[in-house]
Amino acid sequence: MTISLEDMLDSPRTGRCVVMGILNVTPDSFSDGGRFLEPAAAVARAREMLAGGAEILDVGAESTRLGSRRVPADEQIARLREILPAVVAMGAQVSIDTTRAKVAAFALDAGAAIVNDISAGRDDPELFPLVAERACPLVLMHMLGDPATMQSAPRYDDVVAEVKAFLSERLAAAVACGVPEGKVILDPGIGIGFGKTLEHNVALLAGLGELAALGRPVLVGPSRKRFLGELTGRTDPAQRVSATVAACLEARRRGATIFRVHDVVALTDALAVAQAVEQADPGKKTSL
Ligand code: HH2
């Protein structure tokens, strides 16, 4: 299954949910590092996620785990060179998870359709102009500090209001560079590595309606993350599947429509049930 970019961008209006499968072509990602660095393994994983219901594949060649080293653009490109065209050839809608314009340009040239920038344009001044020129969808994510140094004790007076103000400022900055506002997707940057404690992450999920009020699609990426381990006592990220599904369903209830996850089948099934019940609920009207 695949989704048109128009349908993805229109998802807040229609209530359509979009599952984005994670493909980390990295040796060091926190939950699947090293598993998909080999092109054959990456391609098999991509095929599996598409068959499982992913409509977008988010391909990244740089881990953001705590303390991870920055990967130069050329090294990211070398990791992606064989894999990206192969994944595009499967008919997948591909998003490139990078903060570097050079990597994004390479990926767009290879057929990727979406740029996912966890720095929201702060890492590379060339990224917004590139996206403006290509007029492709762009994910802007909130992050306090950076994963290499990590905030030991991140502080906010009001995490939801501050993340909302940040995203609205970065949206304006992107638009000022020529990125069409209608192509922008917003992401609160769930995760301890992105400068949020357990309480901040929970507050952001609870307050997601505030971010959705900015009028752009909201993407969330809680998948297998450590705060879910703290909530459930599961130290092994692979055992955080149910917790991930619950976080996504709660986010969906508050307006998120795009979900970046490792466990595509589990979430696709859960969303099918949630959507069926919601459609049958006489108290609600949704057009899917
Ligand atoms: N989380 C990660 C990476 N990219 N992009 C968006 N838009 N939102 C997220 O929450 C997000 C992201 C980190 O997760 P993962 O890719 O699983 O791990 P790693 O960074 O160790 O590769």
PDB file of C-alpha atoms and ligand atoms in Angstrom:
ATOM      1  CA  MET A   1       0.000   0.000   0.000  1.00  0.00           C
ATOM      2  CA  THR A   2       1.188   3.510  -0.644  1.00  0.00           C
ATOM      3  CA  ILE A   3      -0.195   6.965  -0.123  1.00  0.00           C
ATOM      4  CA  SER A   4      -0.106  10.067  -2.282  1.00  0.00           C
ATOM      5  CA  LEU A   5       1.680  13.051  -0.805  1.00  0.00           C
ATOM      6  CA  GLU A   6      -1.561  15.045  -1.162  1.00  0.00           C
ATOM      7  CA  ASP A   7      -3.479  12.500   0.930  1.00  0.00           C
ATOM      8  CA  MET A   8      -0.735  12.523   3.551  1.00  0.00           C
ATOM      9  CA  LEU A   9      -0.766  16.328   3.771  1.00  0.00           C
ATOM     10  CA  ASP A  10      -4.564  16.320   3.874  1.00  0.00           C
ATOM     11  CA  SER A  11      -4.661  13.734   6.680  1.00  0.00           C
ATOM     12  CA  PRO A  12      -5.668  16.126   9.495  1.00  0.00           C
ATOM     13  CA  ARG A  13      -8.821  16.995   7.560  1.00  0.00           C
ATOM     14  CA  THR A  14      -9.726  13.445   6.538  1.00  0.00           C
ATOM     15  CA  GLY A  15      -8.553  11.661   9.693  1.00  0.00           C
ATOM     16  CA  ARG A  16      -6.576   9.232   7.538  1.00  0.00           C
ATOM     17  CA  CYS A  17      -3.741   7.647   9.545  1.00  0.00           C
ATOM     18  CA  VAL A  18      -0.365   7.083   7.958  1.00  0.00           C
ATOM     19  CA  VAL A  19       2.149   4.530   9.203  1.00  0.00           C
ATOM     20  CA  MET A  20       5.766   5.449   8.514  1.00  0.00           C
ATOM     21  CA  GLY A  21       8.157   2.509   8.869  1.00  0.00           C
ATOM     22  CA  ILE A  22      11.655   3.168  10.194  1.00  0.00           C
ATOM     23  CA  LEU A  23      14.621   1.961   8.181  1.00  0.00           C
ATOM     24  CA  ASN A  24      17.850   2.772   9.987  1.00  0.00           C
ATOM     25  CA  VAL A  25      20.856   2.171   7.765  1.00  0.00           C
ATOM     26  CA  THR A  26      23.175   2.709  10.712  1.00  0.00           C
ATOM     27  CA  PRO A  27      25.542   0.622  12.827  1.00  0.00           C
ATOM     28  CA  ASP A  28      24.451   2.268  16.088  1.00  0.00           C
ATOM     29  CA  SER A  29      20.700   2.997  16.290  1.00  0.00           C
ATOM     30  CA  PHE A  30      19.313   2.333  19.747  1.00  0.00           C
ATOM     31  CA  SER A  31      16.941  -0.492  18.905  1.00  0.00           C
ATOM     32  CA  ASP A  32      18.024  -1.896  15.547  1.00  0.00           C
ATOM     33  CA  GLY A  33      21.559  -0.578  14.981  1.00  0.00           C
ATOM     34  CA  GLY A  34      23.628  -2.687  12.596  1.00  0.00           C
ATOM     35  CA  ARG A  35      20.752  -4.895  11.498  1.00  0.00           C
ATOM     36  CA  PHE A  36      20.016  -3.140   8.213  1.00  0.00           C
ATOM     37  CA  LEU A  37      23.372  -1.699   7.207  1.00  0.00           C
ATOM     38  CA  GLU A  38      23.792  -4.369   4.525  1.00  0.00           C
ATOM     39  CA  PRO A  39      21.758  -3.510   1.409  1.00  0.00           C
ATOM     40  CA  ALA A  40      20.139  -6.955   1.186  1.00  0.00           C
ATOM     41  CA  ALA A  41      18.976  -6.805   4.809  1.00  0.00           C
ATOM     42  CA  ALA A  42      17.702  -3.247   4.395  1.00  0.00           C
ATOM     43  CA  VAL A  43      15.765  -4.103   1.261  1.00  0.00           C
ATOM     44  CA  ALA A  44      14.223  -7.169   2.926  1.00  0.00           C
ATOM     45  CA  ARG A  45      13.225  -5.058   5.913  1.00  0.00           C
ATOM     46  CA  ALA A  46      11.691  -2.421   3.626  1.00  0.00           C
ATOM     47  CA  ARG A  47       9.685  -5.088   1.822  1.00  0.00           C
ATOM     48  CA  GLU A  48       8.490  -6.527   5.129  1.00  0.00           C
ATOM     49  CA  MET A  49       7.334  -3.130   6.402  1.00  0.00           C
ATOM     50  CA  LEU A  50       5.507  -2.323   3.168  1.00  0.00           C
ATOM     51  CA  ALA A  51       3.751  -5.681   3.261  1.00  0.00           C
ATOM     52  CA  GLY A  52       2.874  -4.977   6.884  1.00  0.00           C
ATOM     53  CA  GLY A  53       1.061  -1.744   6.082  1.00  0.00           C
ATOM     54  CA  ALA A  54       3.699   1.005   6.040  1.00  0.00           C
ATOM     55  CA  GLU A  55       2.781   3.722   3.564  1.00  0.00           C
ATOM     56  CA  ILE A  56       5.993   5.688   3.940  1.00  0.00           C
ATOM     57  CA  LEU A  57       9.488   4.441   4.724  1.00  0.00           C
ATOM     58  CA  ASP A  58      11.706   6.822   6.677  1.00  0.00           C
ATOM     59  CA  VAL A  59      15.288   6.014   5.737  1.00  0.00           C
ATOM     60  CA  GLY A  60      18.094   7.378   7.885  1.00  0.00           C
ATOM     61  CA  ALA A  61      21.863   6.920   7.821  1.00  0.00           C
ATOM     62  CA  GLU A  62      22.722   8.766  11.034  1.00  0.00           C
ATOM     63  CA  SER A  63      21.672   7.618  14.485  1.00  0.00           C
ATOM     64  CA  THR A  64      20.429  10.128  17.029  1.00  0.00           C
ATOM     65  CA  ARG A  65      20.880   7.862  20.014  1.00  0.00           C
ATOM     66  CA  LEU A  66      22.411   9.449  23.075  1.00  0.00           C
ATOM     67  CA  GLY A  67      26.100  10.120  22.617  1.00  0.00           C
ATOM     68  CA  SER A  68      26.083   9.012  18.971  1.00  0.00           C
ATOM     69  CA  ARG A  69      28.740  10.532  16.724  1.00  0.00           C
ATOM     70  CA  ARG A  70      27.804  12.841  13.870  1.00  0.00           C
ATOM     71  CA  VAL A  71      28.035  11.135  10.493  1.00  0.00           C
ATOM     72  CA  PRO A  72      29.501  13.318   7.708  1.00  0.00           C
ATOM     73  CA  ALA A  73      27.228  13.861   4.698  1.00  0.00           C
ATOM     74  CA  ASP A  74      29.416  11.807   2.362  1.00  0.00           C
ATOM     75  CA  GLU A  75      29.342   8.868   4.757  1.00  0.00           C
ATOM     76  CA  GLN A  76      25.549   9.075   4.999  1.00  0.00           C
ATOM     77  CA  ILE A  77      25.369   9.119   1.198  1.00  0.00           C
ATOM     78  CA  ALA A  78      27.686   6.098   0.958  1.00  0.00           C
ATOM     79  CA  ARG A  79      25.371   4.171   3.305  1.00  0.00           C
ATOM     80  CA  LEU A  80      22.332   5.159   1.232  1.00  0.00           C
ATOM     81  CA  ARG A  81      23.753   4.801  -2.266  1.00  0.00           C
ATOM     82  CA  GLU A  82      22.627   1.256  -2.958  1.00  0.00           C
ATOM     83  CA  ILE A  83      19.674   1.062  -0.614  1.00  0.00           C
ATOM     84  CA  LEU A  84      17.668   4.160  -1.503  1.00  0.00           C
ATOM     85  CA  PRO A  85      17.124   3.447  -5.194  1.00  0.00           C
ATOM     86  CA  ALA A  86      16.203  -0.155  -4.335  1.00  0.00           C
ATOM     87  CA  VAL A  87      13.594   0.974  -1.810  1.00  0.00           C
ATOM     88  CA  VAL A  88      12.216   3.603  -4.187  1.00  0.00           C
ATOM     89  CA  ALA A  89      11.935   0.915  -6.873  1.00  0.00           C
ATOM     90  CA  MET A  90       9.575  -1.031  -4.589  1.00  0.00           C
ATOM     91  CA  GLY A  91       7.086   1.778  -5.054  1.00  0.00           C
ATOM     92  CA  ALA A  92       7.448   3.050  -1.514  1.00  0.00           C
ATOM     93  CA  GLN A  93       6.945   6.679  -0.620  1.00  0.00           C
ATOM     94  CA  VAL A  94      10.353   7.421   0.897  1.00  0.00           C
ATOM     95  CA  SER A  95      11.292  10.047   3.419  1.00  0.00           C
ATOM     96  CA  ILE A  96      14.945  10.868   4.100  1.00  0.00           C
ATOM     97  CA  ASP A  97      15.841  11.339   7.756  1.00  0.00           C
ATOM     98  CA  THR A  98      18.729  13.799   7.624  1.00  0.00           C
ATOM     99  CA  THR A  99      19.672  17.289   8.728  1.00  0.00           C
ATOM    100  CA  ARG A 100      22.105  17.802   5.852  1.00  0.00           C
ATOM    101  CA  ALA A 101      21.085  19.419   2.557  1.00  0.00           C
ATOM    102  CA  LYS A 102      23.669  17.417   0.612  1.00  0.00           C
ATOM    103  CA  VAL A 103      22.197  14.123   1.834  1.00  0.00           C
ATOM    104  CA  ALA A 104      18.634  15.329   1.261  1.00  0.00           C
ATOM    105  CA  ALA A 105      19.515  16.390  -2.318  1.00  0.00           C
ATOM    106  CA  PHE A 106      21.079  12.997  -2.990  1.00  0.00           C
ATOM    107  CA  ALA A 107      18.006  11.224  -1.631  1.00  0.00           C
ATOM    108  CA  LEU A 108      15.525  13.393  -3.555  1.00  0.00           C
ATOM    109  CA  ASP A 109      17.524  12.776  -6.739  1.00  0.00           C
ATOM    110  CA  ALA A 110      17.296   9.039  -6.011  1.00  0.00           C
ATOM    111  CA  GLY A 111      13.494   9.265  -5.734  1.00  0.00           C
ATOM    112  CA  ALA A 112      12.783  10.101  -2.090  1.00  0.00           C
ATOM    113  CA  ALA A 113       9.754  12.359  -1.751  1.00  0.00           C
ATOM    114  CA  ILE A 114       9.865  13.782   1.793  1.00  0.00           C
ATOM    115  CA  VAL A 115      12.603  15.384   3.915  1.00  0.00           C
ATOM    116  CA  ASN A 116      12.552  14.628   7.653  1.00  0.00           C
ATOM    117  CA  ASP A 117      14.808  17.120   9.440  1.00  0.00           C
ATOM    118  CA  ILE A 118      15.077  16.562  13.184  1.00  0.00           C
ATOM    119  CA  SER A 119      16.980  19.853  13.511  1.00  0.00           C
ATOM    120  CA  ALA A 120      14.108  21.783  11.867  1.00  0.00           C
ATOM    121  CA  GLY A 121      16.505  23.611   9.582  1.00  0.00           C
ATOM    122  CA  ARG A 122      18.969  24.642  12.282  1.00  0.00           C
ATOM    123  CA  ASP A 123      21.781  22.243  11.393  1.00  0.00           C
ATOM    124  CA  ASP A 124      22.297  23.220   7.771  1.00  0.00           C
ATOM    125  CA  PRO A 125      21.290  26.634   6.376  1.00  0.00           C
ATOM    126  CA  GLU A 126      21.051  25.078   2.907  1.00  0.00           C
ATOM    127  CA  LEU A 127      18.258  22.690   3.846  1.00  0.00           C
ATOM    128  CA  PHE A 128      15.263  25.046   3.685  1.00  0.00           C
ATOM    129  CA  PRO A 129      16.346  26.557   0.327  1.00  0.00           C
ATOM    130  CA  LEU A 130      16.745  23.038  -1.078  1.00  0.00           C
ATOM    131  CA  VAL A 131      13.286  21.996   0.095  1.00  0.00           C
ATOM    132  CA  ALA A 132      11.846  25.256  -1.256  1.00  0.00           C
ATOM    133  CA  GLU A 133      13.364  24.548  -4.663  1.00  0.00           C
ATOM    134  CA  ARG A 134      12.076  20.964  -4.738  1.00  0.00           C
ATOM    135  CA  ALA A 135       8.724  21.875  -3.132  1.00  0.00           C
ATOM    136  CA  CYS A 136       8.631  18.519  -1.314  1.00  0.00           C
ATOM    137  CA  PRO A 137       6.985  17.790   2.049  1.00  0.00           C
ATOM    138  CA  LEU A 138       9.186  18.649   5.030  1.00  0.00           C
ATOM    139  CA  VAL A 139       9.025  17.369   8.611  1.00  0.00           C
ATOM    140  CA  LEU A 140      10.134  19.902  11.241  1.00  0.00           C
ATOM    141  CA  MET A 141      10.902  18.387  14.633  1.00  0.00           C
ATOM    142  CA  HIS A 142      11.504  19.954  18.040  1.00  0.00           C
ATOM    143  CA  MET A 143      14.726  19.110  19.843  1.00  0.00           C
ATOM    144  CA  LEU A 144      16.355  20.772  22.839  1.00  0.00           C
ATOM    145  CA  GLY A 145      20.144  20.530  22.661  1.00  0.00           C
ATOM    146  CA  ASP A 146      21.417  17.679  20.526  1.00  0.00           C
ATOM    147  CA  PRO A 147      21.697  13.924  20.981  1.00  0.00           C
ATOM    148  CA  ALA A 148      25.507  13.932  21.019  1.00  0.00           C
ATOM    149  CA  THR A 149      25.650  16.051  24.146  1.00  0.00           C
ATOM    150  CA  MET A 150      22.139  15.361  25.459  1.00  0.00           C
ATOM    151  CA  GLN A 151      20.496  17.495  28.051  1.00  0.00           C
ATOM    152  CA  SER A 152      21.206  16.014  31.464  1.00  0.00           C
ATOM    153  CA  ALA A 153      18.251  17.852  33.002  1.00  0.00           C
ATOM    154  CA  PRO A 154      16.114  19.494  30.322  1.00  0.00           C
ATOM    155  CA  ARG A 155      13.948  22.298  31.710  1.00  0.00           C
ATOM    156  CA  TYR A 156      10.782  23.876  30.423  1.00  0.00           C
ATOM    157  CA  ASP A 157       8.310  26.141  32.194  1.00  0.00           C
ATOM    158  CA  ASP A 158       5.537  24.799  29.980  1.00  0.00           C
ATOM    159  CA  VAL A 159       6.775  22.094  27.635  1.00  0.00           C
ATOM    160  CA  VAL A 160       3.717  22.082  25.356  1.00  0.00           C
ATOM    161  CA  ALA A 161       3.655  25.875  24.944  1.00  0.00           C
ATOM    162  CA  GLU A 162       7.421  26.019  24.353  1.00  0.00           C
ATOM    163  CA  VAL A 163       7.437  23.221  21.788  1.00  0.00           C
ATOM    164  CA  LYS A 164       4.469  24.838  20.054  1.00  0.00           C
ATOM    165  CA  ALA A 165       6.228  28.229  19.941  1.00  0.00           C
ATOM    166  CA  PHE A 166       9.392  26.603  18.588  1.00  0.00           C
ATOM    167  CA  LEU A 167       7.540  24.733  15.840  1.00  0.00           C
ATOM    168  CA  SER A 168       5.593  27.799  14.867  1.00  0.00           C
ATOM    169  CA  GLU A 169       8.843  29.822  14.649  1.00  0.00           C
ATOM    170  CA  ARG A 170      10.559  27.125  12.537  1.00  0.00           C
ATOM    171  CA  LEU A 171       7.497  26.878  10.295  1.00  0.00           C
ATOM    172  CA  ALA A 172       7.715  30.646   9.713  1.00  0.00           C
ATOM    173  CA  ALA A 173      11.469  30.363   9.053  1.00  0.00           C
ATOM    174  CA  ALA A 174      10.892  27.633   6.470  1.00  0.00           C
ATOM    175  CA  VAL A 175       8.142  29.637   4.785  1.00  0.00           C
ATOM    176  CA  ALA A 176      10.430  32.700   4.734  1.00  0.00           C
ATOM    177  CA  CYS A 177      12.911  30.590   2.735  1.00  0.00           C
ATOM    178  CA  GLY A 178      10.215  29.703   0.210  1.00  0.00           C
ATOM    179  CA  VAL A 179       8.987  26.356   1.585  1.00  0.00           C
ATOM    180  CA  PRO A 180       5.233  26.185   0.907  1.00  0.00           C
ATOM    181  CA  GLU A 181       3.421  26.162   4.262  1.00  0.00           C
ATOM    182  CA  GLY A 182       1.087  23.485   2.931  1.00  0.00           C
ATOM    183  CA  LYS A 183       3.999  21.048   2.646  1.00  0.00           C
ATOM    184  CA  VAL A 184       5.147  21.252   6.263  1.00  0.00           C
ATOM    185  CA  ILE A 185       4.542  18.529   8.868  1.00  0.00           C
ATOM    186  CA  LEU A 186       5.228  19.188  12.559  1.00  0.00           C
ATOM    187  CA  ASP A 187       6.690  16.813  15.135  1.00  0.00           C
ATOM    188  CA  PRO A 188       7.101  17.420  18.897  1.00  0.00           C
ATOM    189  CA  GLY A 189      10.291  15.297  18.959  1.00  0.00           C
ATOM    190  CA  ILE A 190       9.263  12.667  21.455  1.00  0.00           C
ATOM    191  CA  GLY A 191      12.207  11.080  23.253  1.00  0.00           C
ATOM    192  CA  ILE A 192      14.716  11.553  26.008  1.00  0.00           C
ATOM    193  CA  GLY A 193      17.448  11.984  23.353  1.00  0.00           C
ATOM    194  CA  PHE A 194      15.610  15.030  22.059  1.00  0.00           C
ATOM    195  CA  GLY A 195      15.784  16.837  25.405  1.00  0.00           C
ATOM    196  CA  LYS A 196      12.662  15.636  27.218  1.00  0.00           C
ATOM    197  CA  THR A 197      12.218  13.777  30.464  1.00  0.00           C
ATOM    198  CA  LEU A 198       9.588  11.099  30.936  1.00  0.00           C
ATOM    199  CA  GLU A 199       7.178  13.749  32.251  1.00  0.00           C
ATOM    200  CA  HIS A 200       7.849  16.051  29.297  1.00  0.00           C
ATOM    201  CA  ASN A 201       7.181  13.257  26.795  1.00  0.00           C
ATOM    202  CA  VAL A 202       3.919  12.315  28.480  1.00  0.00           C
ATOM    203  CA  ALA A 203       2.861  15.969  28.678  1.00  0.00           C
ATOM    204  CA  LEU A 204       3.599  16.426  24.988  1.00  0.00           C
ATOM    205  CA  LEU A 205       1.509  13.414  24.012  1.00  0.00           C
ATOM    206  CA  ALA A 206      -1.297  14.685  26.223  1.00  0.00           C
ATOM    207  CA  GLY A 207      -1.037  18.199  24.811  1.00  0.00           C
ATOM    208  CA  LEU A 208      -0.735  17.229  21.163  1.00  0.00           C
ATOM    209  CA  GLY A 209      -4.028  18.928  20.360  1.00  0.00           C
ATOM    210  CA  GLU A 210      -2.226  22.242  20.932  1.00  0.00           C
ATOM    211  CA  LEU A 211       0.307  21.399  18.228  1.00  0.00           C
ATOM    212  CA  ALA A 212      -2.391  20.169  15.850  1.00  0.00           C
ATOM    213  CA  ALA A 213      -4.024  23.580  16.311  1.00  0.00           C
ATOM    214  CA  LEU A 214      -1.158  25.066  14.286  1.00  0.00           C
ATOM    215  CA  GLY A 215      -3.036  23.659  11.306  1.00  0.00           C
ATOM    216  CA  ARG A 216      -0.355  21.363   9.938  1.00  0.00           C
ATOM    217  CA  PRO A 217      -0.239  17.537  10.027  1.00  0.00           C
ATOM    218  CA  VAL A 218       1.373  16.205  13.201  1.00  0.00           C
ATOM    219  CA  LEU A 219       3.852  13.317  13.128  1.00  0.00           C
ATOM    220  CA  VAL A 220       4.923  11.449  16.262  1.00  0.00           C
ATOM    221  CA  GLY A 221       7.827   9.065  16.740  1.00  0.00           C
ATOM    222  CA  PRO A 222       7.566   7.423  20.171  1.00  0.00           C
ATOM    223  CA  SER A 223       8.571   4.019  18.811  1.00  0.00           C
ATOM    224  CA  ARG A 224      10.304   1.782  21.378  1.00  0.00           C
ATOM    225  CA  LYS A 225      11.805   4.850  23.054  1.00  0.00           C
ATOM    226  CA  ARG A 226      13.276   4.883  26.529  1.00  0.00           C
ATOM    227  CA  PHE A 227      10.461   6.828  28.201  1.00  0.00           C
ATOM    228  CA  LEU A 228       8.190   3.898  27.287  1.00  0.00           C
ATOM    229  CA  GLY A 229      10.682   1.613  29.028  1.00  0.00           C
ATOM    230  CA  GLU A 230      10.532   3.861  32.076  1.00  0.00           C
ATOM    231  CA  LEU A 231       6.733   3.686  32.078  1.00  0.00           C
ATOM    232  CA  THR A 232       6.541  -0.082  31.629  1.00  0.00           C
ATOM    233  CA  GLY A 233       9.773  -1.405  33.142  1.00  0.00           C
ATOM    234  CA  ARG A 234      10.762  -2.923  29.775  1.00  0.00           C
ATOM    235  CA  THR A 235      14.509  -2.512  29.373  1.00  0.00           C
ATOM    236  CA  ASP A 236      14.661  -4.253  25.983  1.00  0.00           C
ATOM    237  CA  PRO A 237      13.439  -1.832  23.272  1.00  0.00           C
ATOM    238  CA  ALA A 238      11.982  -4.750  21.276  1.00  0.00           C
ATOM    239  CA  GLN A 239       9.585  -5.401  24.167  1.00  0.00           C
ATOM    240  CA  ARG A 240       8.086  -1.920  23.938  1.00  0.00           C
ATOM    241  CA  VAL A 241       5.707  -2.698  21.078  1.00  0.00           C
ATOM    242  CA  SER A 242       2.456  -2.496  23.057  1.00  0.00           C
ATOM    243  CA  ALA A 243       3.668   0.657  24.745  1.00  0.00           C
ATOM    244  CA  THR A 244       4.441   2.157  21.331  1.00  0.00           C
ATOM    245  CA  VAL A 245       0.982   1.285  20.029  1.00  0.00           C
ATOM    246  CA  ALA A 246      -0.667   2.848  23.082  1.00  0.00           C
ATOM    247  CA  ALA A 247       1.382   6.035  22.686  1.00  0.00           C
ATOM    248  CA  CYS A 248       0.411   6.282  19.005  1.00  0.00           C
ATOM    249  CA  LEU A 249      -3.284   5.711  19.688  1.00  0.00           C
ATOM    250  CA  GLU A 250      -3.255   8.393  22.375  1.00  0.00           C
ATOM    251  CA  ALA A 251      -1.466  10.732  19.968  1.00  0.00           C
ATOM    252  CA  ARG A 252      -4.019   9.957  17.297  1.00  0.00           C
ATOM    253  CA  ARG A 253      -6.918  10.782  19.640  1.00  0.00           C
ATOM    254  CA  ARG A 254      -5.357  14.216  20.009  1.00  0.00           C
ATOM    255  CA  GLY A 255      -4.825  14.900  16.325  1.00  0.00           C
ATOM    256  CA  ALA A 256      -1.606  13.188  15.179  1.00  0.00           C
ATOM    257  CA  THR A 257      -2.021  11.421  11.838  1.00  0.00           C
ATOM    258  CA  ILE A 258       1.484  10.233  10.907  1.00  0.00           C
ATOM    259  CA  PHE A 259       3.240   7.629  13.055  1.00  0.00           C
ATOM    260  CA  ARG A 260       6.940   6.790  12.749  1.00  0.00           C
ATOM    261  CA  VAL A 261       7.388   3.248  14.073  1.00  0.00           C
ATOM    262  CA  HIS A 262       9.507   0.099  13.899  1.00  0.00           C
ATOM    263  CA  ASP A 263       6.582  -2.265  14.527  1.00  0.00           C
ATOM    264  CA  VAL A 264       4.440  -1.590  11.505  1.00  0.00           C
ATOM    265  CA  VAL A 265       2.080  -4.573  11.697  1.00  0.00           C
ATOM    266  CA  ALA A 266       1.175  -4.012  15.339  1.00  0.00           C
ATOM    267  CA  LEU A 267       0.295  -0.370  14.753  1.00  0.00           C
ATOM    268  CA  THR A 268      -1.498  -0.951  11.441  1.00  0.00           C
ATOM    269  CA  ASP A 269      -3.772  -3.504  13.119  1.00  0.00           C
ATOM    270  CA  ALA A 270      -4.430  -1.257  16.095  1.00  0.00           C
ATOM    271  CA  LEU A 271      -5.281   1.690  13.851  1.00  0.00           C
ATOM    272  CA  ALA A 272      -7.672  -0.447  11.787  1.00  0.00           C
ATOM    273  CA  VAL A 273      -9.614  -1.324  14.932  1.00  0.00           C
ATOM    274  CA  ALA A 274      -9.525   2.204  16.339  1.00  0.00           C
ATOM    275  CA  GLN A 275     -10.745   3.682  13.051  1.00  0.00           C
ATOM    276  CA  ALA A 276     -13.552   1.131  12.675  1.00  0.00           C
ATOM    277  CA  VAL A 277     -14.842   1.819  16.172  1.00  0.00           C
ATOM    278  CA  GLU A 278     -14.598   5.544  15.688  1.00  0.00           C
ATOM    279  CA  GLN A 279     -16.498   5.399  12.404  1.00  0.00           C
ATOM    280  CA  ALA A 280     -19.244   3.390  14.057  1.00  0.00           C
ATOM    281  CA  ASP A 281     -19.484   5.798  16.976  1.00  0.00           C
ATOM    282  CA  PRO A 282     -22.717   7.730  16.526  1.00  0.00           C
ATOM    283  CA  GLY A 283     -21.273  10.554  18.620  1.00  0.00           C
ATOM    284  CA  LYS A 284     -18.489  11.217  16.126  1.00  0.00           C
ATOM    285  CA  LYS A 285     -18.328  11.958  12.458  1.00  0.00           C
ATOM    286  CA  THR A 286     -15.119  11.188  10.616  1.00  0.00           C
ATOM    287  CA  SER A 287     -14.563  10.909   6.919  1.00  0.00           C
ATOM    288  CA  LEU A 288     -11.772   8.482   6.143  1.00  0.00           C
TER     289      LEU A 288
HETATM  290  N1  HH2 B   1      13.187   9.818  16.189  1.00  0.00           N
HETATM  291  C1  HH2 B   1      14.374   9.299  15.810  1.00  0.00           C
HETATM  292  C2  HH2 B   1      14.920   9.595  14.556  1.00  0.00           C
HETATM  293  N2  HH2 B   1      14.263  10.395  13.691  1.00  0.00           N
HETATM  294  N3  HH2 B   1      12.407  11.743  13.165  1.00  0.00           N
HETATM  295  C3  HH2 B   1      11.235  12.291  13.527  1.00  0.00           C
HETATM  296  N4  HH2 B   1      10.584  13.111  12.674  1.00  0.00           N
HETATM  297  N5  HH2 B   1      10.662  12.047  14.755  1.00  0.00           N
HETATM  298  C4  HH2 B   1      11.256  11.241  15.671  1.00  0.00           C
HETATM  299  O1  HH2 B   1      10.703  11.080  16.787  1.00  0.00           O
HETATM  300  C5  HH2 B   1      12.511  10.640  15.323  1.00  0.00           C
HETATM  301  C6  HH2 B   1      13.071  10.933  14.042  1.00  0.00           C
HETATM  302  C7  HH2 B   1      15.105   8.398  16.753  1.00  0.00           C
HETATM  303  O2  HH2 B   1      14.651   7.091  16.681  1.00  0.00           O
HETATM  304  P1  HH2 B   1      15.336   5.876  15.879  1.00  0.00           P
HETATM  305  O3  HH2 B   1      15.485   6.210  14.425  1.00  0.00           O
HETATM  306  O4  HH2 B   1      14.541   4.683  16.151  1.00  0.00           O
HETATM  307  O5  HH2 B   1      16.740   5.669  16.540  1.00  0.00           O
HETATM  308  P2  HH2 B   1      18.200   6.201  16.176  1.00  0.00           P
HETATM  309  O6  HH2 B   1      18.147   7.683  16.185  1.00  0.00           O
HETATM  310  O7  HH2 B   1      19.081   5.638  17.261  1.00  0.00           O
HETATM  311  O8  HH2 B   1      18.569   5.691  14.805  1.00  0.00           O
END
